[in-house]
XYZ file of C-alpha atoms in Angstrom:
290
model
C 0.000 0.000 0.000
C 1.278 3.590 -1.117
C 0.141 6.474 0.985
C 0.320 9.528 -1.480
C -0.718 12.975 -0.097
C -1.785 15.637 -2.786
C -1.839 19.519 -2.811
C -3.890 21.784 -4.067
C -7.624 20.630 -2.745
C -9.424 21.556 -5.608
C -6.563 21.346 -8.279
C -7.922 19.821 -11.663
C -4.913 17.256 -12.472
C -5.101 15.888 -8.855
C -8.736 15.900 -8.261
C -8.823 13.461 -11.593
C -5.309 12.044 -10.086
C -7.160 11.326 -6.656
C -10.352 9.831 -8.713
C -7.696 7.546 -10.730
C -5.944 6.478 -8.279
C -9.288 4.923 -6.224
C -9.201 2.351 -8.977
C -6.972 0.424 -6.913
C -8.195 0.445 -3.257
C -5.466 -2.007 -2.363
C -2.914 -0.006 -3.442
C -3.223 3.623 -2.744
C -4.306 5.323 0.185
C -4.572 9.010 -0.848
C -5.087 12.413 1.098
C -5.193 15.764 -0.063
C -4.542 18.757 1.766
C -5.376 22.566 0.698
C -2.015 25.312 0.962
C -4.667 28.129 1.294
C -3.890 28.704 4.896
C -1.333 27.759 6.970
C -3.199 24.277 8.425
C -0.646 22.547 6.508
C 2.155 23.201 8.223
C 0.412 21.327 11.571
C -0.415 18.078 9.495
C 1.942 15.093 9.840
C 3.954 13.597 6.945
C 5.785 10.942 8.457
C 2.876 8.455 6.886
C 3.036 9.805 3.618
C 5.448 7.869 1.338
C 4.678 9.888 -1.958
C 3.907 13.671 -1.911
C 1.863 14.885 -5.388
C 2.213 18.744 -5.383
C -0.107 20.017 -7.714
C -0.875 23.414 -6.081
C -0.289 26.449 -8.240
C -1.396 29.581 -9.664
C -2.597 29.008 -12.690
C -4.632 29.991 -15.529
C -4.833 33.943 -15.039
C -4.393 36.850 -16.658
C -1.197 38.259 -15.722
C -0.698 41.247 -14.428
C 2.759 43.232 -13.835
C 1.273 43.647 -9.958
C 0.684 39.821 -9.489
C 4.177 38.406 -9.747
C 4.914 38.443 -6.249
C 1.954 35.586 -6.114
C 3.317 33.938 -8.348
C 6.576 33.448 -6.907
C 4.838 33.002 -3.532
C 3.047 29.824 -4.389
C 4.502 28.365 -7.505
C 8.041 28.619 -6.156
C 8.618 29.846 -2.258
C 5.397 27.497 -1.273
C 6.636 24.565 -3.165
C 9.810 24.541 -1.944
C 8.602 25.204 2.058
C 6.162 22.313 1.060
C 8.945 19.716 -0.098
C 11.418 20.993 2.978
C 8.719 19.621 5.029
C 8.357 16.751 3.129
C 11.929 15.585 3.761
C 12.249 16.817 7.169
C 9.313 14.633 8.055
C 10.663 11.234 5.569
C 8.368 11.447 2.755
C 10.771 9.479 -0.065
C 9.958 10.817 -3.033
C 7.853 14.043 -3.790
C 6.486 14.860 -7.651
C 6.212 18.674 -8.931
C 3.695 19.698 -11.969
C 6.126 21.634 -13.773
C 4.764 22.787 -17.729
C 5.876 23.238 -20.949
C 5.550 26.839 -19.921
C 9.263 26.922 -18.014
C 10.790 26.887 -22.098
C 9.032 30.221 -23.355
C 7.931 28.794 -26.505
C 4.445 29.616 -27.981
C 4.743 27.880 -31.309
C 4.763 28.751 -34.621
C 2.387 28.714 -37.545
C 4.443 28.312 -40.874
C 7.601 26.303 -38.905
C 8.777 23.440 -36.746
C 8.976 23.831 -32.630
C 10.354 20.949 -31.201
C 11.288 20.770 -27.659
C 14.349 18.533 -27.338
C 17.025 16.904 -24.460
C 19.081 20.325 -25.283
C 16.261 22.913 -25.742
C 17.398 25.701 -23.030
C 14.468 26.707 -20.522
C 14.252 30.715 -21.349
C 10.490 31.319 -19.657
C 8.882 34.490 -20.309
C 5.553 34.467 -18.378
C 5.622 34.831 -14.254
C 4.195 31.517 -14.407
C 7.067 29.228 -16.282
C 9.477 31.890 -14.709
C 7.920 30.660 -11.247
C 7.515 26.771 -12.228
C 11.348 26.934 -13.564
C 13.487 28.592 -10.346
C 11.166 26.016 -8.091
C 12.243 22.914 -10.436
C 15.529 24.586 -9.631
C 14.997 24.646 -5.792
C 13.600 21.606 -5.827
C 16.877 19.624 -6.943
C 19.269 21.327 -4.540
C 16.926 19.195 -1.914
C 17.218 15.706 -3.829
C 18.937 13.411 -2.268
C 19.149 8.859 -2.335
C 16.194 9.296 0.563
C 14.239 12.017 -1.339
C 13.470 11.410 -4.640
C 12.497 13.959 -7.157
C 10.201 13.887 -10.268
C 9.465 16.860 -12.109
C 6.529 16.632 -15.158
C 6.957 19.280 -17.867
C 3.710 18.337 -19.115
C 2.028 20.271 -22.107
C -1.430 21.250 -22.468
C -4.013 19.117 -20.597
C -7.072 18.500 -21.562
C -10.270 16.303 -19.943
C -14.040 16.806 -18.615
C -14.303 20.448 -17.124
C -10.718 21.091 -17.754
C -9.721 24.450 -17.243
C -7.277 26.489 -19.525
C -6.771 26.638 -23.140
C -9.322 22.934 -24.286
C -12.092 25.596 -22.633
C -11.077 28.455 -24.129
C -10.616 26.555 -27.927
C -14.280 25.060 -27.065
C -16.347 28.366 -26.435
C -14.245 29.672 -29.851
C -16.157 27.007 -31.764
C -19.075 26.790 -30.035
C -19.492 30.802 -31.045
C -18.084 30.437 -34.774
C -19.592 29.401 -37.977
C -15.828 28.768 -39.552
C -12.358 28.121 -38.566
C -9.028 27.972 -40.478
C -7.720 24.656 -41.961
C -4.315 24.568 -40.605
C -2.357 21.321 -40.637
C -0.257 21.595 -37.433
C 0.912 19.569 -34.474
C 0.985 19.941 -30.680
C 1.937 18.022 -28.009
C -1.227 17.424 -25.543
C -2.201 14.779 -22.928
C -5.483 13.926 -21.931
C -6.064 13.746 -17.838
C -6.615 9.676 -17.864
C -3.269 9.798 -19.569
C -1.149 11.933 -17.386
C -3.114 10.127 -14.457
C -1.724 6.766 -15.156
C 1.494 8.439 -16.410
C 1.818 9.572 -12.361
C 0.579 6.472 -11.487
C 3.888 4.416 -12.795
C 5.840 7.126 -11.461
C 4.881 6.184 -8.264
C 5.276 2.864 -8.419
C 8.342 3.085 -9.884
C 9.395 5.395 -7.508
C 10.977 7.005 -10.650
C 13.168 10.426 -10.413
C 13.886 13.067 -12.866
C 12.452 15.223 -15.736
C 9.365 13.475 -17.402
C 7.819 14.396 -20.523
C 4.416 12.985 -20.849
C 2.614 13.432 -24.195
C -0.298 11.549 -26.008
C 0.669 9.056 -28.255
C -0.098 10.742 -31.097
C 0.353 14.788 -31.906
C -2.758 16.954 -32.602
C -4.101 18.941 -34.828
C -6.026 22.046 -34.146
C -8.070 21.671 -37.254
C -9.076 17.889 -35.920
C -9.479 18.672 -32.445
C -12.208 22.473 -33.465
C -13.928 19.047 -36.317
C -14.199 16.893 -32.598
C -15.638 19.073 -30.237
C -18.112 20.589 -33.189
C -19.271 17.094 -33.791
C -19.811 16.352 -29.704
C -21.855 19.301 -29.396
C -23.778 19.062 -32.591
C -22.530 22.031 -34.094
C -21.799 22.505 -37.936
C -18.483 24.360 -38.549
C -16.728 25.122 -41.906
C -12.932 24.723 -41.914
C -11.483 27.148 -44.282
C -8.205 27.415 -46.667
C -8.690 30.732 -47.478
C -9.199 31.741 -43.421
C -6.335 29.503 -42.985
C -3.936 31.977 -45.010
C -4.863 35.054 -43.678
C -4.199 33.361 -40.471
C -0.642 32.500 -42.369
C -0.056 35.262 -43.370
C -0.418 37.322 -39.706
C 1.291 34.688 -37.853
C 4.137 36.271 -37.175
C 3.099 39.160 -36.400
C 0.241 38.619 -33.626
C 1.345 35.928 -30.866
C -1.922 34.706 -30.247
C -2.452 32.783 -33.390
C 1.113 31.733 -32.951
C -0.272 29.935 -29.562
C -3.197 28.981 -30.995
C -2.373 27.733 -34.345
C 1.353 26.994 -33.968
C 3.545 23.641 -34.295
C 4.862 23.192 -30.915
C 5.688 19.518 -29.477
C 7.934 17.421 -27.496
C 10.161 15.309 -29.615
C 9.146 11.823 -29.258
C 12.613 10.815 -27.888
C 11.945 12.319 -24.432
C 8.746 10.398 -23.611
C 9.518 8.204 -20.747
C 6.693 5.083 -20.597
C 5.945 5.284 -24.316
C 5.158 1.776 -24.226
C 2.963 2.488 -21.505
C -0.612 0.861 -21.898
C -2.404 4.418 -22.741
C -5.879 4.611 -21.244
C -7.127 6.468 -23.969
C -4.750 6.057 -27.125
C -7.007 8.306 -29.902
C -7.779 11.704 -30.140
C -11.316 10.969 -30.820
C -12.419 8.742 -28.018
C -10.341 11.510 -25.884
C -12.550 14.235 -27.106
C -15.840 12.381 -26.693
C -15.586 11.652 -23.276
C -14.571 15.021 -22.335
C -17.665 16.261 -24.762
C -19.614 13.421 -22.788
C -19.030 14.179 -19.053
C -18.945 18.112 -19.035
C-alpha cells in the first residue's frame, strides 16, 4: 500500500489524479490537503510515502502587480512544502512543472520541437515561477528524497480548465475556422493520471515528458468538439492563409495555431498501456461528461 498525499484541494490534475488512483483500493491510500492557509504546516507527513504537489497559480491573466503571487506559491510554497516533506521522511515528492518553463508559444508556418538540449528561457511569471522552483527543488534531492518533475504540455479532460475551454467556447461561437495542418503536443487527464501512477510505483526520479501518443491537430481537435456538441463548422483554406499570413506578427495565433511539441525521444513510458490512445475517443468523453 502507497500512501500519497496531494496539494492543491481543488486542483484539476489531482482531483482526476485522486479519482484515478481509487481504482486500486489495495494499493493507494490518498489524502489531499489545501495550501490556502497555513493548516498545513500542523499536518503530519511521516505516513506519507509519496507527496503529489499540484498546487499552483494558474490559468490567469497576468498582471505586472501579481508576480509576487506567483513566486509566492509556484516557487517559495513549493519549496517550504517539499522541505517539510523531507524533514518529516516522505521518499519521493512529484512537482507539476509545464511546458511553460521553455518560453515557446509555437509557430504557424515552422517546426517547434522541444528537445534533451532545448534551453528553458520562460517568459511568463508563471514558467518563470515553475522553472526557479524545479531549480529549488533539486538542490533538496537526495538517495532518501526522490524527485520527479513533469513538464507536461497542455491538458485536456471533462471540465478542464485552460486553453481545451477556451478553444471550445471559440467554436461553439463560430460558424468557420481555419484549416491549418499543425501539431501539438497534448495529454489527456486519464493519460497523465496513469502516467503519475507508474511514477509512483516506480518510484521514478527526474524530468518526465508525458505526451499523447499521437500529436494533434487544431483543425481535428475544433472538427471533434463541433461534432460532440452538434454544431456545424466550416474549416477554411482561405481563413487559414490570412491566419498565415499574420502569424508572425500577432502571438496569439502563434499559440493557438502553432507547431509546438515534445520530440518523441523524451517520452519516458511510451510503451505504456495508454488509457485512452485516440484523439477521438479523448474528445468524446470530455464532450460526454462536461
Amino acid at each position: 500500500m502507497r500512501n500519497i498525499l496531494i496539494t492543491g484541494e481543488r486542483s484539476y490534475i489531482g482531483t482526476k489524479l485522486k479519482e484515478w488512483l481509487k481504482r486500486w483500493p489495495d494499493k493507494y491510500n490518498i489524502d489531499t490537503i489545501s495550501l490556502k492557509n497555513d493548516e498545513w504546516r500542523n499536518k503530519d507527513f511521516s505516513k506519507y510515502d509519496v507527496l503529489f504537489h499540484a498546487a499552483a497559480i494558474v490559468h490567469k491573466k497576468e498582471k505586472p502587480e501579481m508576480e509576487d503571487i506567483y513566486y509566492k506559491v509556484n516557487r517559495d510554497l513549493t519549496i517550504e512544502v517539499a522541505k517539510k516533506a523531507k524533514r518529516e521522511g516522505i521518499k519521493q515528492f512529484i512537482f507539476m512543472s509545464t511546458v511553460s518553463v521553455y518560453g515557446l508559444v509555437g509557430k504557424v508556418c515552422g517546426d517547434v520541437v522541444i528537445a534533451g538540449d532545448t534551453p528553458c528561457s520562460p517568459i511568463t511569471f508563471y514558467g518563470k515561477s515553475k522553472l526557479e522552483a524545479e531549480n529549488e527543488l533539486r538542490k533538496l534531492e537526495d538517495e532518501r528524497f526522490r524527485i520527479a518533475i513533469i513538464r507536461a504540455p497542455m491538458v485536456y479532460g471533462p471540465d478542464c480548465p485552460g486553453n481545451y475551454t477556451r478553444l471550445k467556447k471559440l467554436v461553439m461561437k463560430s460558424p468557420v475556422f481555419p484549416l491549418i495542418n499543425n501539431k501539438r503536443s497534448m495529454i489527456f487527464i486519464d493519460n497523465l493520471s496513469e502516467f503519475i501512477r507508474l511514477i509512483v510505483d516506480n518510484q521514478d526520479y527526474g524530468l518526465f515528458f508525458p505526451q499523447n501518443r499521437e500529436y494533434v491537430n487544431t483543425s481535428d481537435l475544433v472538427k471533434l468538439i463541433a461534432k460532440y456538441n452538434s454544431k456545424n463548422i466550416y474549416l477554411s483554406k482561405e481563413l487559414a492563409f490570412v491566419v498565415k499570413l499574420f502569424g508572425k506578427r500577432v502571438p496569439i495565433i502563434n499559440k493557438v495555431f502553432g507547431n509546438l511539441i515534445f520530440d518523441l525521444g523524451l517520452s519516458s513510458y511510451r510503451n505504456f498501456e495508454y488509457c485512452i490512445a485516440d484523439l477521438e475517443r479523448s474528445v468524446e468523453a470530455c464532450e460526454r461528461n462536461s
